[in-house]
CSV table of C-alpha atoms in Angstrom, one decimal:
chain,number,residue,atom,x,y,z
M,1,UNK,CA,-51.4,-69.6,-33.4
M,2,UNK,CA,-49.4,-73.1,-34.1
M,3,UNK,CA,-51.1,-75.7,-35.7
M,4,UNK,CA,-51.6,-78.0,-32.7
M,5,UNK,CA,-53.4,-74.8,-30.5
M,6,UNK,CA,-55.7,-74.6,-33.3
M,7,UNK,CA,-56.4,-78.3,-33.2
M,8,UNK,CA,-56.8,-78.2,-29.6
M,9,UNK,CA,-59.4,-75.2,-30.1
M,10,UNK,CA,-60.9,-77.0,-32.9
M,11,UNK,CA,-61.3,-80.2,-30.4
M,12,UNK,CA,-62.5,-78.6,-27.5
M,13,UNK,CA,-65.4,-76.7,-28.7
M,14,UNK,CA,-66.1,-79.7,-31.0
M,15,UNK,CA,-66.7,-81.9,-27.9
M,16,UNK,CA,-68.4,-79.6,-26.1
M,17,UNK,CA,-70.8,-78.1,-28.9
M,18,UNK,CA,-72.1,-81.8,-29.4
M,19,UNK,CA,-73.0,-82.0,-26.0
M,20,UNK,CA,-74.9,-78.6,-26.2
M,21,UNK,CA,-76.2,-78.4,-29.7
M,22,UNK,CA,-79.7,-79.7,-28.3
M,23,UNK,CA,-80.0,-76.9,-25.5
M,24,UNK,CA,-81.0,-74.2,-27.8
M,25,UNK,CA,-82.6,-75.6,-30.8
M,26,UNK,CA,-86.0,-76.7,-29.5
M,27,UNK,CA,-86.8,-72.6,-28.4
M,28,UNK,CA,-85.2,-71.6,-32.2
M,29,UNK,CA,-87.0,-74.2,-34.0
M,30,UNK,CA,-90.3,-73.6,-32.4
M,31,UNK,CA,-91.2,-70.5,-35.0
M,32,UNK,CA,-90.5,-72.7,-38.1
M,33,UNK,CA,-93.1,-74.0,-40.1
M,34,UNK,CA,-92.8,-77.5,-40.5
M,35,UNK,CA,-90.8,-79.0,-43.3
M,36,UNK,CA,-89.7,-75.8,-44.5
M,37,UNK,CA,-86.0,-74.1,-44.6
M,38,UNK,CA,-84.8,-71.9,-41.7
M,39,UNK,CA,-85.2,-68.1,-41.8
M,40,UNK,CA,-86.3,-66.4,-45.3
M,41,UNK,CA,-83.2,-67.8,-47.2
M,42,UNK,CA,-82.6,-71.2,-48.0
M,43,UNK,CA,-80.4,-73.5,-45.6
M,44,UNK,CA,-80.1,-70.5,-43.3
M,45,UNK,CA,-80.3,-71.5,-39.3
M,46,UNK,CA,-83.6,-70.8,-37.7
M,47,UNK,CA,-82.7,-67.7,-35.5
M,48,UNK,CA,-82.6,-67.5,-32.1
M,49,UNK,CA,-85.5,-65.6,-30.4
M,50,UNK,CA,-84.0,-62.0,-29.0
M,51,UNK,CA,-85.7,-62.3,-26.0
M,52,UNK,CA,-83.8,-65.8,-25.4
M,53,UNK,CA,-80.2,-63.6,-26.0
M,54,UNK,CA,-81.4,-60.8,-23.4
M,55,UNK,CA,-81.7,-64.3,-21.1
M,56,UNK,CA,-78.5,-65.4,-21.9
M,57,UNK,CA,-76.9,-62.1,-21.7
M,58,UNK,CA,-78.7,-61.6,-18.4
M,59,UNK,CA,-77.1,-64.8,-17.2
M,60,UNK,CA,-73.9,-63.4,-17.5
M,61,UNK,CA,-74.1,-60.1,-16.2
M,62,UNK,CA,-74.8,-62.4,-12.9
M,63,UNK,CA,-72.2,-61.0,-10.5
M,64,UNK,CA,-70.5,-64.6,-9.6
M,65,UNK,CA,-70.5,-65.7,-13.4
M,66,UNK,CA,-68.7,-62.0,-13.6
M,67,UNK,CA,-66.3,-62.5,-10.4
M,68,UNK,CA,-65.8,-65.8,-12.5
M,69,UNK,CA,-64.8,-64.6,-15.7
M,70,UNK,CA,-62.4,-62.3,-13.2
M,71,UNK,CA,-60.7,-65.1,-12.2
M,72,UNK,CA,-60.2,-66.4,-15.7
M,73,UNK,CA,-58.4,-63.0,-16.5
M,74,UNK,CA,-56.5,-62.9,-13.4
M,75,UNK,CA,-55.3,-66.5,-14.0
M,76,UNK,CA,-54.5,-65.9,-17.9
M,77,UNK,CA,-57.0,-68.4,-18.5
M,78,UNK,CA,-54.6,-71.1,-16.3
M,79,UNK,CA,-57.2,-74.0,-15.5
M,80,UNK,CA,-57.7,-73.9,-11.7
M,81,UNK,CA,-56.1,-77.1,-11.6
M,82,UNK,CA,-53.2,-75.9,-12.5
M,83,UNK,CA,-50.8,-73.5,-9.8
M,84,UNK,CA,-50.4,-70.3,-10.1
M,85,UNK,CA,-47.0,-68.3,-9.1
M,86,UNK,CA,-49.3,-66.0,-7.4
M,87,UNK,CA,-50.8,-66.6,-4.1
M,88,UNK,CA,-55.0,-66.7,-3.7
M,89,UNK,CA,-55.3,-63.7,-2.0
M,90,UNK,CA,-53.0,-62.1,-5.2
M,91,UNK,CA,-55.4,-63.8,-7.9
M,92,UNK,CA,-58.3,-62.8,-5.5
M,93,UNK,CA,-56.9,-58.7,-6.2
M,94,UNK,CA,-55.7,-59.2,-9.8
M,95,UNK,CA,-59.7,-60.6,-10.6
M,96,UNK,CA,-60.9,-57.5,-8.7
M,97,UNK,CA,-58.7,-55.2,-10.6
M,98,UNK,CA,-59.6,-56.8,-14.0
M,99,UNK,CA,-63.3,-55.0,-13.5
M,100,UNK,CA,-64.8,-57.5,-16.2
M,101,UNK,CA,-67.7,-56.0,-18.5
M,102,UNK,CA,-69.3,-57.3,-21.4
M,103,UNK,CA,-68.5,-55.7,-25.2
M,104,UNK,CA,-70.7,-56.0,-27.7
M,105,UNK,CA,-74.2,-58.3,-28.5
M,106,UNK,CA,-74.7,-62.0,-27.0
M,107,UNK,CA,-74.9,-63.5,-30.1
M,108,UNK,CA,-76.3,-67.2,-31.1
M,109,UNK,CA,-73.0,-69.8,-32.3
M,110,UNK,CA,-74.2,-72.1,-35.4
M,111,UNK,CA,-72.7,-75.1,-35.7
M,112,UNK,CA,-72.7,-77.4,-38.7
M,113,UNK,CA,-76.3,-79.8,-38.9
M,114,UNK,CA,-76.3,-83.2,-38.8
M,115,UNK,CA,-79.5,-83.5,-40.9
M,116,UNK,CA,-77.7,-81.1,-43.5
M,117,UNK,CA,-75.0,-83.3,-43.2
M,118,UNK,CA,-77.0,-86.3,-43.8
M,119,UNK,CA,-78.7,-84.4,-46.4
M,120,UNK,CA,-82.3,-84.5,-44.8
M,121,UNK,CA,-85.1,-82.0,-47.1
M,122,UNK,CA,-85.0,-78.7,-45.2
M,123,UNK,CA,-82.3,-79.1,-43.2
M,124,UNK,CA,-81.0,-76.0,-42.3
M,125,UNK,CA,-76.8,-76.1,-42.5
M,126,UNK,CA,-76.8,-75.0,-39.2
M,127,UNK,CA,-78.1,-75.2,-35.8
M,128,UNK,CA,-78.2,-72.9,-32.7
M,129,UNK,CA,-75.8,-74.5,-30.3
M,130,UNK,CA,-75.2,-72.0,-27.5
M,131,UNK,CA,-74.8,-68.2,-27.2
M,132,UNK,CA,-72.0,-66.2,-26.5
M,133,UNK,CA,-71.2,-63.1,-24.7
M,134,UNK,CA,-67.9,-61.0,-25.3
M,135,UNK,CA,-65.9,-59.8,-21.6
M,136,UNK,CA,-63.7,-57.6,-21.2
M,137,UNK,CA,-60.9,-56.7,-19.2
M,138,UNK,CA,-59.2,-53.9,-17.6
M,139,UNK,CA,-56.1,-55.0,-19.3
M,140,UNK,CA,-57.6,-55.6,-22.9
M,141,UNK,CA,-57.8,-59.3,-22.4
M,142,UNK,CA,-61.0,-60.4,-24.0
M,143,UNK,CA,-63.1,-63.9,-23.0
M,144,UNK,CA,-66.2,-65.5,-24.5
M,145,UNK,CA,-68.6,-66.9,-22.2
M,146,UNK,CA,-71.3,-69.7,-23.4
M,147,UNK,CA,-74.6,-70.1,-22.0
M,148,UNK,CA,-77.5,-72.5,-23.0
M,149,UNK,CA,-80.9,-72.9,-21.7
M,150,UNK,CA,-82.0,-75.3,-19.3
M,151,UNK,CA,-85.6,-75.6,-18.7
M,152,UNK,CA,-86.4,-72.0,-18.5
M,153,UNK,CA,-83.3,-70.8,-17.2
M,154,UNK,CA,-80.2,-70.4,-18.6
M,155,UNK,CA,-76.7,-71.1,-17.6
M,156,UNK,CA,-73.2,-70.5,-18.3
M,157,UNK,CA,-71.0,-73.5,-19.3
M,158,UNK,CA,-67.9,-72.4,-20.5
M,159,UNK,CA,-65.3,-69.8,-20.3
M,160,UNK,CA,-63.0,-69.1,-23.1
M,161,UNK,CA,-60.4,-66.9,-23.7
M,162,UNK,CA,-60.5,-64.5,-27.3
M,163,UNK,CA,-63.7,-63.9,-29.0
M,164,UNK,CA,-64.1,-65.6,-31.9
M,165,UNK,CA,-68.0,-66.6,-31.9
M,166,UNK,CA,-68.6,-62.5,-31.6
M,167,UNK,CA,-65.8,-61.5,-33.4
M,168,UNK,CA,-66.5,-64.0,-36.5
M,169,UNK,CA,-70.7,-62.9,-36.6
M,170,UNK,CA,-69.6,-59.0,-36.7
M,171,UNK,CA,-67.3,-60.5,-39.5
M,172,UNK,CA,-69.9,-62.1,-41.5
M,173,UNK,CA,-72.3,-58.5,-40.7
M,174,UNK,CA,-69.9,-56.2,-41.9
M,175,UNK,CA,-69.1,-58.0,-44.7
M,176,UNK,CA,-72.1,-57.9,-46.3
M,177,UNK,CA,-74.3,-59.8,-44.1
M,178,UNK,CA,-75.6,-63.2,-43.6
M,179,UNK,CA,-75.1,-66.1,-41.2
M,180,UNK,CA,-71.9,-67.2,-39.3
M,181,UNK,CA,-71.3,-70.7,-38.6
M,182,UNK,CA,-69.0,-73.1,-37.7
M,183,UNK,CA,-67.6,-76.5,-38.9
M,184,UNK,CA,-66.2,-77.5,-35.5
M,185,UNK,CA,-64.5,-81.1,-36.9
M,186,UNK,CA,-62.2,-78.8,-38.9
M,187,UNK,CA,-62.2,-75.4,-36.5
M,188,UNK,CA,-63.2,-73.5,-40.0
M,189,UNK,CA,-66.1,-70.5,-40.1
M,190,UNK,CA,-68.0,-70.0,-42.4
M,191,UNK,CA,-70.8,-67.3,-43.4
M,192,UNK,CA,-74.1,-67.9,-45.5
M,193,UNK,CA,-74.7,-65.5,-47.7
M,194,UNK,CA,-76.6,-65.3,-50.9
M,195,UNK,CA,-77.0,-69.1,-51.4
M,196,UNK,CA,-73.5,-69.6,-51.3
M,197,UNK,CA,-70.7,-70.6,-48.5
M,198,UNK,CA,-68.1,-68.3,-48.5
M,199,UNK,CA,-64.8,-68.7,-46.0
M,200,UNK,CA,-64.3,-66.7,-42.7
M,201,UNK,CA,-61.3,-67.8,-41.7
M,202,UNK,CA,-57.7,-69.6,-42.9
M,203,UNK,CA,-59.7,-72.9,-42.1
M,204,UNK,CA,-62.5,-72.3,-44.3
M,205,UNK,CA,-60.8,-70.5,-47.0
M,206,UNK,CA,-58.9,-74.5,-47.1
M,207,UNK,CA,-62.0,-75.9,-46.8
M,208,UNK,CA,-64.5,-74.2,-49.6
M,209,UNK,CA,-61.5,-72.1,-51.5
M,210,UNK,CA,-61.5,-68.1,-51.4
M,211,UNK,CA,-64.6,-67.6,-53.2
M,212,UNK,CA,-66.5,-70.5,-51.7
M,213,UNK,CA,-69.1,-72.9,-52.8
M,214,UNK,CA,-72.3,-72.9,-53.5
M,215,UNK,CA,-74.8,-74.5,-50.6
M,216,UNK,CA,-75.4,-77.4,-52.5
M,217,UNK,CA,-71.7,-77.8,-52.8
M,218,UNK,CA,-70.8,-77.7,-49.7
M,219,UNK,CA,-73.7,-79.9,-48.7
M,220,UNK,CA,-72.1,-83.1,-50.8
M,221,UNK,CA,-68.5,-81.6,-49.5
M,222,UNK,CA,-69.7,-82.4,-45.8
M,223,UNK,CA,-71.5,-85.3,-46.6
M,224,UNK,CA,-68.3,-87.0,-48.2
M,225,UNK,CA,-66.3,-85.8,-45.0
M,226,UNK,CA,-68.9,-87.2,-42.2
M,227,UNK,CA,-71.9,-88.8,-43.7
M,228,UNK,CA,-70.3,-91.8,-42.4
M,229,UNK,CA,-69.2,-90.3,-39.1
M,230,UNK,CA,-72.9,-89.4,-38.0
M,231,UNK,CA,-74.5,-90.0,-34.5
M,232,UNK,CA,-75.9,-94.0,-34.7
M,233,UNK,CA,-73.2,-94.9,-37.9
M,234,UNK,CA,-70.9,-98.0,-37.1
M,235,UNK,CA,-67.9,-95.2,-36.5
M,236,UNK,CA,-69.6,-93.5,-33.8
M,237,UNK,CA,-70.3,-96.9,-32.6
M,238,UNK,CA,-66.7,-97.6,-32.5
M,239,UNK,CA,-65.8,-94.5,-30.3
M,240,UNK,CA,-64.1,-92.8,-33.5
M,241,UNK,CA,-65.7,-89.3,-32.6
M,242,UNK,CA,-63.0,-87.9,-31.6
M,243,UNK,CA,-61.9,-85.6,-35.0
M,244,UNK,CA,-61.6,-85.6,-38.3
M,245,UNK,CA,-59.1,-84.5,-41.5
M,246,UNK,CA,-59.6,-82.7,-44.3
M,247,UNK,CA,-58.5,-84.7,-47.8
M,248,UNK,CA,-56.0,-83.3,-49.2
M,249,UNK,CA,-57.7,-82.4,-52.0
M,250,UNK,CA,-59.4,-79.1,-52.5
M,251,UNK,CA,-63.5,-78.9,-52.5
M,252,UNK,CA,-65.1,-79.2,-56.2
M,253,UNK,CA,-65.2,-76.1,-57.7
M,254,UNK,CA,-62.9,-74.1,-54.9
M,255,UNK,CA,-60.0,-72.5,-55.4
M,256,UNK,CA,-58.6,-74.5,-52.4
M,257,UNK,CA,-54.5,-75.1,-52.0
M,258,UNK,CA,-55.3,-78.8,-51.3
M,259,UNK,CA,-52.8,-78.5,-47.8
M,260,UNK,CA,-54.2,-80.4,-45.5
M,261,UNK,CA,-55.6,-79.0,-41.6
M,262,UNK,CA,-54.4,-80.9,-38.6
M,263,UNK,CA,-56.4,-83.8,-37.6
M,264,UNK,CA,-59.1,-83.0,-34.3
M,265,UNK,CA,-58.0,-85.2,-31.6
M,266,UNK,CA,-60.2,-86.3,-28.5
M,267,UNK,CA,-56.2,-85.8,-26.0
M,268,UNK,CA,-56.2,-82.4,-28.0
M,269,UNK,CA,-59.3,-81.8,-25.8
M,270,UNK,CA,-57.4,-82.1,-22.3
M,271,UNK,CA,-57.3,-78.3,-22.0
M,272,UNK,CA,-60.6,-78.6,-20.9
M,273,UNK,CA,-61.4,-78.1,-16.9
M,274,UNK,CA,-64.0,-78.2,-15.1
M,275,UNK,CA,-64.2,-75.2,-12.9
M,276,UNK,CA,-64.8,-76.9,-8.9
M,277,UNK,CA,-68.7,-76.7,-8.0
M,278,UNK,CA,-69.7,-73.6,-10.8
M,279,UNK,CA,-70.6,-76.2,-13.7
M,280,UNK,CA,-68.4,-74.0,-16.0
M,281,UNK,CA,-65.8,-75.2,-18.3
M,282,UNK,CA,-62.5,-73.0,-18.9
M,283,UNK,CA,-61.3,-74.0,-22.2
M,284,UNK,CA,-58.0,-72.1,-22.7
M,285,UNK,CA,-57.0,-70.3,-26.4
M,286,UNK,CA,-52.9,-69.9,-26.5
M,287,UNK,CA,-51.4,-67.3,-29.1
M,288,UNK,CA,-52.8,-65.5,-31.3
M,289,UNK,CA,-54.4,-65.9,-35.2
């Protein structure tokens, strides 16, 4: 994958998990006790109820979300905006004959906290944002689709082709366990493990270094990158949100390279489309890791 489809990826799902992040957290964060860390190990993301993933998963086993996600594979994830060198009545066939079905668990996507960011007591480093589901194709194409709750329902909101929010959490499980999360500003994940913050992918291995950092580490590593950049501060006033990039310099005590990742855009984000009178977003993925 080139350097600008990864900042595109990085931008899109950065826009759009900041306007989800809330939709799952209240459920998650309703089995905490108060004031204490997520989970059993420090930092750790409170986890999302399984009954609230059988929801979700539910949600997308709905046969339009399915003849959907059809669609999506039929069109190579093309945003319906977009023409096609096939008629409708061809994409209509081609979605048919993509017979999608879902691989694998729903799984919750944790995305970097503000209040660990801002380096609130207890703050877990992550939050629940939304859920995703693995689909496949007849073909072998493979799509992610996102669903938050809304009230007591829940509802898919985006489409996207690959699947790196299942693909990254059986990662971090066969590795050894632990949580995976994601630093959307910078498109890097990351798994908890141990107390420490050890890299998933290319991004984070730039980010925290091969052998990672510990929690508290990364915690002042983020807060120099964005404590500055938080919902409320004068740069979010400004209408800076758009992205962020990484210094140059590797993390204290990493074994980073110090190269730097591609700056997260707010145009990088025009891939996103909303799909006409379904309330899903197709976010397309080009190439490959």
């Amino acid at each position: 994958m080139t350097e600008s489809n990864k900042a595109r990826r990085a931008a899109v799902t950065a826009l759009l998990a900041a306007g989800l992040a809330l939709a799952i957290a209240p459920t998650a964060q309703a089995d905490a006790p108060s004031g204490s860390a997520a989970g059993t190990t420090a930092g750790a993301p409170v986890p999302v109820p399984a009954a609230d993933l059988a929801r979700a998963r539910g949600a997308v086993q709905d046969p339009s979300v399915l003849d959907k996600v059809g669609h999506f594979f039929a069109r190579k994830g093309v945003p319906p905006t977009q023409q096609l060198t096939i008629g409708a009545a061809e994409e209509a066939k081609a979605a048919s004959a993509s017979a999608p079905r879902l691989a694998g668990d729903t799984v919750p996507v944790y995305t970097l906290d503000a209040g660990f960011v801002a380096g609130t007591p207890g703050a877990p480093v992550a939050k629940a944002a939304f859920t995703a589901s693995k689909v496949v194709a007849a073909d072998g194409q493979t799509a992610s689709v996102w669903t938050v709750r809304q009230g007591d329902t829940w509802r898919v909101v985006n489409i996207a082709s690959g699947g790196d929010e299942s693909d990254y959490a059986a990662k971090a499980a066969d590795a050894g366990g632990g949580t995976a999360f994601r630093e959307p500003q910078i498109n890097a994940w990351y798994v908890l493990r141990d107390g420490r913050v050890l890299p998933l992918d290319e991004e984070a291995r730039r980010s925290v270094g091969a052998g990672g950092v510990s929690l508290a580490a990364y915690q002042q590593l983020v807060h120099q990158r964005y404590g500055d950049k938080l919902p409320g501060s004068a740069y979010d006033r400004a209408g800076e949100g758009g992205g962020y990039q990484v210094d140059a310099a590797p993390a204290r005590g990493s074994a980073g390279t110090g190269s730097e990742l591609p700056a997260v855009t707010a145009a990088a984000a025009l891939g996103v489309t909303a799909l006409a009178g379904a309330g899903v977003v197709l976010r397309r993925r080009r190439g490959t890791r």
